[in-house]
Amino acid sequence: MHTEAIDWADEGAVSLLDQTLLPGETVFLKIDTIEQMVEAIQALRVRGAPLIGVAAAMGLAAAAHRAFRNGELRGPQSPRDWLSHASATLADARPTAVNLRWAVERAVRAAVGAMGDASESAAAETMITALKDEAQRIWDEDAAMCRAIGEAGAERIPAKAKVLTHCNTGMLATGGIGTAFGVIRVAHEQGKGIEVLACEARPLRQGTRLTAWELQRAEIPSRVIVDSAAATAMAQGRVDLVIVGADRIAANGDVANKIGTYGLALLAKAHDLPFYVAAPRSTIDRSVASGKEIPIEERPASEIETAAGISAYNPAFDVTPAELITGIVTDAGVLEPPYEHAIRGILK
Ligand code: MRU
């Protein structure tokens, strides 16, 4: 199953569900320039690590189509120069989720390879086709990886489990059924009779706005809690295990994910509960040795409701050390500690 959050639109453009308006309004935006896609990613109209990778690859293809096939490019730019500038701009749109850079670099490699040493006029057509094909492959593969994650992870979910999750990791965050949400969905489909507690995810409330909406549509028994209720829910025996997604996983298994994840991992340890992370292989970045090297996005103070003139510190992500993680559920199976070795095994 593919996500409903994105699709190809007419004339090679991309149709994007504006997630900032959910759950109240379902509005699709037509995107066909790099500037529009960067704005959509930065404003979190499209969000979630795997989905911003898919969106960026599709956006690059759509923008190339508009720039060259429709002849709207201003200034004398060759297809190769255009690609180099457009891809760098897209890859820099958000810093933490490695899937964004991974997908853009993969699309560029495909286009450069296809263009070879073709003349400029022939190269433009070749580039557009190669970018579209590669974006579709990235999307299809992500959908398949989500299903594989769901199936591998569901084996770790006991019958009647009370599962706590954070932020949004479903089809609104991926190309398919989701990562942590994919595990929850598959366990539910298997008739395990699970119940979900979804954390709010302050300040932008991806949990209460997006995960709750997905849980309701999938008819999975669930309740939302404010982030600060997680400790009490655990102490009262309302949680059997925690499962979350990831924006980047370092070579040693440290995980960057939505702010609040680290706190949940500490709470899970204090209450002796399993703490799982679910992510596709495209979220693993072996070029960073540990979580200390992962760039953490800071977002504007305006996202936190304060009186005028009050300053704020608003990191969007935190890093959970590998030693707090019971298992990392990937499309290649569930990794057990020590993660450094396990990660090397699935990425070689
Ligand atoms: O800022 P967001 O909404 O893009 O953050 C999303 C998350 O932190 C998700 O947990 C993560 O991307 C995993 S999504 C499958």
Short mmCIF file of C-alpha atoms and ligand atoms in Angstrom, two decimals:
data_model
loop_
_atom_site.label_atom_id
_atom_site.label_comp_id
_atom_site.label_asym_id
_atom_site.label_seq_id
_atom_site.Cartn_x
_atom_site.Cartn_y
_atom_site.Cartn_z
CA MET A 1 0.00 0.00 0.00
CA HIS A 2 1.27 3.47 -0.95
CA THR A 3 0.73 6.60 1.10
CA GLU A 4 -2.15 8.93 0.22
CA ALA A 5 -0.07 11.94 1.30
CA ILE A 6 1.59 12.39 -2.10
CA ASP A 7 1.00 11.57 -5.77
CA TRP A 8 1.94 12.64 -9.26
CA ALA A 9 -0.34 15.36 -10.65
CA ASP A 10 -0.99 16.62 -14.19
CA GLU A 11 1.85 17.96 -16.33
CA GLY A 12 4.48 16.13 -14.29
CA ALA A 13 3.73 18.08 -11.09
CA VAL A 14 3.44 16.64 -7.56
CA SER A 15 0.23 16.64 -5.56
CA LEU A 16 0.91 17.04 -1.84
CA LEU A 17 -1.50 16.71 1.09
CA ASP A 18 -0.99 19.82 3.26
CA GLN A 19 -0.47 18.20 6.68
CA THR A 20 -0.53 21.51 8.52
CA LEU A 21 -4.30 21.62 7.92
CA LEU A 22 -5.06 18.09 9.18
CA PRO A 23 -7.24 16.79 10.69
CA GLY A 24 -9.67 19.65 9.97
CA GLU A 25 -9.16 20.12 6.23
CA THR A 26 -7.95 17.88 3.40
CA VAL A 27 -6.22 20.17 0.91
CA PHE A 28 -3.87 19.02 -1.86
CA LEU A 29 -1.21 21.41 -3.17
CA LYS A 30 0.23 21.31 -6.68
CA ILE A 31 4.03 21.56 -6.52
CA ASP A 32 6.28 21.98 -9.54
CA THR A 33 9.18 24.18 -8.48
CA ILE A 34 12.12 23.64 -6.13
CA GLU A 35 11.10 26.73 -4.12
CA GLN A 36 7.58 25.34 -3.56
CA MET A 37 8.90 21.95 -2.41
CA VAL A 38 11.47 23.53 -0.07
CA GLU A 39 8.71 25.70 1.44
CA ALA A 40 6.44 22.65 1.87
CA ILE A 41 9.21 20.68 3.60
CA GLN A 42 10.26 23.55 5.88
CA ALA A 43 6.67 24.42 6.84
CA LEU A 44 5.98 20.69 7.54
CA ARG A 45 3.23 20.52 4.91
CA VAL A 46 5.05 17.30 4.06
CA ARG A 47 7.03 15.72 6.89
CA GLY A 48 8.36 12.48 8.37
CA ALA A 49 11.83 11.26 7.46
CA PRO A 50 11.04 8.75 4.69
CA LEU A 51 8.28 10.89 3.14
CA ILE A 52 10.42 14.01 2.81
CA GLY A 53 12.92 11.87 0.90
CA VAL A 54 10.21 10.62 -1.45
CA ALA A 55 8.76 14.14 -1.80
CA ALA A 56 12.14 15.71 -2.57
CA ALA A 57 12.89 13.13 -5.28
CA MET A 58 9.44 13.62 -6.85
CA GLY A 59 9.77 17.39 -6.50
CA LEU A 60 13.13 17.37 -8.27
CA ALA A 61 11.59 15.44 -11.19
CA ALA A 62 8.56 17.77 -11.35
CA ALA A 63 10.73 20.89 -11.24
CA ALA A 64 13.01 19.53 -13.98
CA HIS A 65 9.95 18.84 -16.12
CA ARG A 66 8.69 22.39 -15.66
CA ALA A 67 12.10 24.01 -16.12
CA PHE A 68 13.08 22.21 -19.31
CA ARG A 69 10.09 20.64 -21.00
CA ASN A 70 7.93 23.71 -20.50
CA GLY A 71 10.87 25.99 -21.28
CA GLU A 72 10.30 28.23 -18.26
CA LEU A 73 13.87 28.37 -17.06
CA ARG A 74 15.18 31.89 -16.69
CA GLY A 75 18.81 32.43 -17.67
CA PRO A 76 21.20 30.28 -19.64
CA GLN A 77 21.54 27.20 -17.41
CA SER A 78 22.53 23.77 -18.66
CA PRO A 79 20.59 20.73 -17.36
CA ARG A 80 23.66 19.62 -15.42
CA ASP A 81 24.12 23.03 -13.74
CA TRP A 82 20.41 23.21 -12.99
CA LEU A 83 20.48 19.75 -11.39
CA SER A 84 23.50 20.56 -9.26
CA HIS A 85 21.94 23.76 -7.88
CA ALA A 86 18.38 22.38 -7.49
CA SER A 87 19.51 19.22 -5.69
CA ALA A 88 21.74 21.13 -3.24
CA THR A 89 18.87 23.49 -2.39
CA LEU A 90 16.47 20.60 -1.76
CA ALA A 91 18.92 18.54 0.28
CA ASP A 92 19.46 21.49 2.65
CA ALA A 93 15.75 22.07 3.33
CA ARG A 94 15.84 20.29 6.74
CA PRO A 95 18.98 19.02 8.49
CA THR A 96 18.12 16.03 10.71
CA ALA A 97 16.31 13.38 8.62
CA VAL A 98 19.01 11.75 6.51
CA ASN A 99 16.43 10.28 4.12
CA LEU A 100 16.13 13.71 2.47
CA ARG A 101 19.79 13.91 1.44
CA TRP A 102 19.90 10.17 0.72
CA ALA A 103 16.98 10.37 -1.74
CA VAL A 104 18.21 13.53 -3.48
CA GLU A 105 21.72 12.12 -3.93
CA ARG A 106 20.29 8.88 -5.28
CA ALA A 107 18.11 10.77 -7.80
CA VAL A 108 21.09 12.88 -8.93
CA ARG A 109 23.26 9.77 -9.41
CA ALA A 110 20.55 8.20 -11.58
CA ALA A 111 20.15 11.33 -13.71
CA VAL A 112 23.89 11.96 -14.13
CA GLY A 113 24.41 8.32 -15.07
CA ALA A 114 21.59 8.42 -17.63
CA MET A 115 22.80 11.71 -19.19
CA GLY A 116 26.32 10.40 -19.68
CA ASP A 117 27.99 12.70 -22.16
CA ALA A 118 24.81 13.47 -24.12
CA SER A 119 24.45 16.91 -25.73
CA GLU A 120 22.62 19.56 -23.68
CA SER A 121 19.39 19.34 -25.66
CA ALA A 122 19.28 15.54 -25.41
CA ALA A 123 20.42 15.63 -21.77
CA ALA A 124 17.37 17.61 -20.60
CA GLU A 125 14.86 14.99 -21.80
CA THR A 126 17.01 12.15 -20.45
CA MET A 127 17.36 13.89 -17.08
CA ILE A 128 13.59 14.39 -16.69
CA THR A 129 12.84 10.74 -17.48
CA ALA A 130 15.61 9.43 -15.21
CA LEU A 131 14.51 11.66 -12.30
CA LYS A 132 10.89 10.53 -12.62
CA ASP A 133 11.82 6.86 -12.81
CA GLU A 134 14.18 7.07 -9.84
CA ALA A 135 11.65 9.01 -7.72
CA GLN A 136 9.03 6.34 -8.43
CA ARG A 137 11.52 3.61 -7.49
CA ILE A 138 12.37 5.39 -4.21
CA TRP A 139 8.66 5.66 -3.41
CA ASP A 140 7.88 2.03 -4.33
CA GLU A 141 10.85 0.75 -2.33
CA ASP A 142 9.85 2.80 0.71
CA ALA A 143 6.33 1.36 0.58
CA ALA A 144 7.80 -2.16 0.40
CA MET A 145 10.23 -1.41 3.27
CA CYS A 146 7.32 -0.19 5.43
CA ARG A 147 5.47 -3.48 4.90
CA ALA A 148 8.62 -5.47 5.74
CA ILE A 149 9.17 -3.38 8.90
CA GLY A 150 5.54 -3.93 9.89
CA GLU A 151 5.82 -7.68 9.52
CA ALA A 152 9.18 -7.98 11.29
CA GLY A 153 8.10 -5.71 14.15
CA ALA A 154 4.67 -7.27 14.69
CA GLU A 155 6.43 -10.44 15.86
CA ARG A 156 7.68 -8.45 18.87
CA ILE A 157 4.19 -7.25 19.83
CA PRO A 158 2.47 -9.62 22.28
CA ALA A 159 -1.28 -10.24 22.11
CA LYS A 160 -3.33 -7.58 23.93
CA ALA A 161 -0.25 -5.33 24.20
CA LYS A 162 -0.69 -1.74 25.28
CA VAL A 163 1.64 0.14 22.92
CA LEU A 164 2.85 3.70 23.42
CA THR A 165 4.08 5.65 20.37
CA HIS A 166 5.31 9.18 19.70
CA CYS A 167 4.92 11.77 16.93
CA ASN A 168 3.58 10.47 13.59
CA THR A 169 5.20 7.54 11.81
CA GLY A 170 2.34 6.35 9.59
CA MET A 171 1.43 6.88 5.96
CA LEU A 172 1.65 10.63 6.57
CA ALA A 173 5.36 10.19 7.34
CA THR A 174 6.39 7.54 4.77
CA GLY A 175 5.76 6.22 1.28
CA GLY A 176 3.70 3.31 2.63
CA ILE A 177 1.93 2.14 5.81
CA GLY A 178 4.54 3.64 8.12
CA THR A 179 7.42 2.53 10.30
CA ALA A 180 6.43 2.30 14.00
CA PHE A 181 2.85 2.83 12.84
CA GLY A 182 3.35 0.05 10.26
CA VAL A 183 4.24 -2.34 13.10
CA ILE A 184 1.13 -1.25 15.01
CA ARG A 185 -1.04 -1.64 11.90
CA VAL A 186 0.23 -5.12 11.05
CA ALA A 187 -0.15 -6.29 14.69
CA HIS A 188 -3.72 -4.98 14.61
CA GLU A 189 -4.43 -6.67 11.25
CA GLN A 190 -3.11 -9.93 12.74
CA GLY A 191 -5.91 -9.71 15.33
CA LYS A 192 -3.61 -9.24 18.32
CA GLY A 193 -6.14 -6.97 20.01
CA ILE A 194 -3.62 -4.25 20.78
CA GLU A 195 -4.40 -0.80 22.22
CA VAL A 196 -2.38 2.31 21.42
CA LEU A 197 -1.49 5.36 23.49
CA ALA A 198 -0.35 8.16 21.17
CA CYS A 199 1.74 10.97 22.66
CA GLU A 200 0.80 14.47 21.63
CA ALA A 201 4.28 15.52 20.37
CA ARG A 202 4.51 19.15 21.39
CA PRO A 203 4.71 21.77 20.01
CA LEU A 204 3.25 20.90 16.59
CA ARG A 205 1.09 18.00 17.87
CA GLN A 206 1.83 15.43 15.16
CA GLY A 207 0.48 12.82 17.62
CA THR A 208 -2.90 14.30 18.39
CA ARG A 209 -3.45 15.80 14.92
CA LEU A 210 -1.96 13.16 12.61
CA THR A 211 -1.41 9.82 14.41
CA ALA A 212 -4.82 10.03 16.08
CA TRP A 213 -6.38 10.67 12.64
CA GLU A 214 -4.58 7.65 11.15
CA LEU A 215 -5.46 5.41 14.12
CA GLN A 216 -9.12 6.37 13.82
CA ARG A 217 -9.20 5.70 10.05
CA ALA A 218 -7.53 2.31 10.59
CA GLU A 219 -10.02 1.54 13.41
CA ILE A 220 -7.24 0.72 15.87
CA PRO A 221 -8.34 1.11 19.52
CA SER A 222 -6.44 4.11 20.82
CA ARG A 223 -6.25 7.13 23.07
CA VAL A 224 -4.09 10.23 22.97
CA ILE A 225 -2.13 11.59 25.92
CA VAL A 226 -0.21 14.81 26.49
CA ASP A 227 3.55 14.17 26.47
CA SER A 228 3.83 14.81 30.19
CA ALA A 229 1.34 11.97 30.98
CA ALA A 230 3.69 9.23 29.71
CA ALA A 231 5.41 8.63 33.08
CA THR A 232 2.10 8.29 34.89
CA ALA A 233 0.69 6.00 32.19
CA MET A 234 3.73 3.72 32.59
CA ALA A 235 3.62 3.80 36.39
CA GLN A 236 -0.06 2.82 36.27
CA GLY A 237 0.62 -0.20 34.05
CA ARG A 238 -1.05 1.32 30.98
CA VAL A 239 1.99 0.64 28.74
CA ASP A 240 3.60 -2.73 27.83
CA LEU A 241 6.10 -1.43 25.27
CA VAL A 242 7.15 1.72 23.41
CA ILE A 243 7.77 1.92 19.66
CA VAL A 244 8.87 5.05 17.80
CA GLY A 245 10.33 6.01 14.40
CA ALA A 246 13.67 7.62 13.57
CA ASP A 247 15.01 10.53 11.56
CA ARG A 248 18.60 9.33 11.54
CA ILE A 249 20.40 6.35 13.04
CA ALA A 250 24.15 6.66 13.62
CA ALA A 251 26.64 3.84 13.00
CA ASN A 252 26.62 2.96 16.73
CA GLY A 253 22.79 2.73 16.92
CA ASP A 254 22.12 6.14 18.53
CA VAL A 255 18.79 7.42 17.20
CA ALA A 256 17.64 10.97 16.41
CA ASN A 257 13.85 11.28 16.50
CA LYS A 258 11.11 13.76 17.45
CA ILE A 259 11.84 15.76 20.60
CA GLY A 260 10.60 13.80 23.60
CA THR A 261 11.77 10.40 22.33
CA TYR A 262 14.83 10.39 24.61
CA GLY A 263 12.64 11.11 27.62
CA LEU A 264 10.34 8.22 26.70
CA ALA A 265 13.34 5.88 26.41
CA LEU A 266 14.53 6.89 29.89
CA LEU A 267 11.02 6.37 31.27
CA ALA A 268 10.77 2.96 29.59
CA LYS A 269 14.04 1.93 31.22
CA ALA A 270 12.88 3.18 34.63
CA HIS A 271 9.71 1.07 34.28
CA ASP A 272 11.50 -1.93 32.77
CA LEU A 273 9.58 -1.73 29.47
CA PRO A 274 10.92 -2.66 25.99
CA PHE A 275 11.75 0.36 23.84
CA TYR A 276 11.81 -0.28 20.06
CA VAL A 277 12.79 1.97 17.15
CA ALA A 278 11.45 1.22 13.65
CA ALA A 279 13.06 2.61 10.47
CA PRO A 280 14.02 1.65 6.92
CA ARG A 281 17.66 1.19 5.97
CA SER A 282 17.53 4.61 4.25
CA THR A 283 17.40 6.19 7.75
CA ILE A 284 20.76 4.70 8.78
CA ASP A 285 23.73 7.02 8.26
CA ARG A 286 27.01 5.20 8.73
CA SER A 287 28.93 8.40 8.00
CA VAL A 288 28.08 9.60 11.51
CA ALA A 289 29.79 7.54 14.21
CA SER A 290 27.43 8.49 17.05
CA GLY A 291 24.39 10.64 17.82
CA LYS A 292 26.66 13.51 18.87
CA GLU A 293 27.39 14.16 15.18
CA ILE A 294 23.74 14.30 14.07
CA PRO A 295 22.64 17.88 13.29
CA ILE A 296 19.56 18.74 15.34
CA GLU A 297 17.07 21.15 13.79
CA GLU A 298 16.01 24.11 15.90
CA ARG A 299 12.66 25.57 14.90
CA PRO A 300 11.27 29.06 15.45
CA ALA A 301 10.13 30.15 18.90
CA SER A 302 6.83 31.14 17.29
CA GLU A 303 5.85 27.45 17.23
CA ILE A 304 5.64 27.51 21.02
CA GLU A 305 2.69 29.48 22.34
CA THR A 306 4.17 32.29 24.42
CA ALA A 307 3.37 35.88 25.13
CA ALA A 308 5.01 38.35 22.75
CA GLY A 309 8.69 39.01 23.47
CA ILE A 310 9.32 35.72 25.33
CA SER A 311 12.27 33.83 23.84
CA ALA A 312 12.33 30.04 23.53
CA TYR A 313 14.62 27.07 22.84
CA ASN A 314 12.79 24.81 20.38
CA PRO A 315 14.82 21.75 19.26
CA ALA A 316 12.70 19.59 16.95
CA PHE A 317 14.59 16.34 17.65
CA ASP A 318 16.64 14.63 20.34
CA VAL A 319 19.09 11.73 20.42
CA THR A 320 18.36 8.47 22.24
CA PRO A 321 21.55 6.57 23.10
CA ALA A 322 21.77 3.06 21.68
CA GLU A 323 21.98 1.48 25.15
CA LEU A 324 18.38 2.50 25.87
CA ILE A 325 17.05 0.73 22.75
CA THR A 326 15.79 -2.88 23.01
CA GLY A 327 15.76 -3.47 19.25
CA ILE A 328 15.81 -1.59 15.93
CA VAL A 329 13.14 -2.88 13.56
CA THR A 330 14.30 -2.49 9.95
CA ASP A 331 13.12 -3.81 6.59
CA ALA A 332 15.99 -6.31 6.90
CA GLY A 333 14.76 -7.65 10.24
CA VAL A 334 15.05 -6.68 13.91
CA LEU A 335 18.56 -5.61 14.94
CA GLU A 336 19.77 -6.51 18.43
CA PRO A 337 22.59 -4.79 20.32
CA PRO A 338 25.49 -4.30 19.77
CA TYR A 339 24.11 -2.23 16.91
CA GLU A 340 27.41 -1.25 15.32
CA HIS A 341 27.97 -4.84 14.24
CA ALA A 342 24.31 -5.48 13.30
CA ILE A 343 24.15 -2.29 11.20
CA ARG A 344 27.33 -3.20 9.35
CA GLY A 345 25.77 -6.58 8.60
CA ILE A 346 22.65 -5.21 6.88
CA LEU A 347 24.32 -2.36 4.99
CA LYS A 348 27.23 -4.13 3.38
O1 MRU B 1 9.24 17.09 12.37
P1 MRU B 1 8.62 15.86 11.77
O2 MRU B 1 7.14 15.81 11.92
O3 MRU B 1 9.07 15.65 10.35
O4 MRU B 1 9.24 14.67 12.64
C1 MRU B 1 8.89 13.35 12.32
C2 MRU B 1 9.48 12.35 13.25
O5 MRU B 1 10.24 12.66 14.14
C3 MRU B 1 9.16 10.92 12.99
O6 MRU B 1 9.11 10.19 14.17
C4 MRU B 1 10.28 10.34 12.11
O7 MRU B 1 10.44 11.12 10.96
C5 MRU B 1 10.02 8.94 11.73
S1 MRU B 1 8.75 8.87 10.51
C6 MRU B 1 8.51 7.36 9.92
#
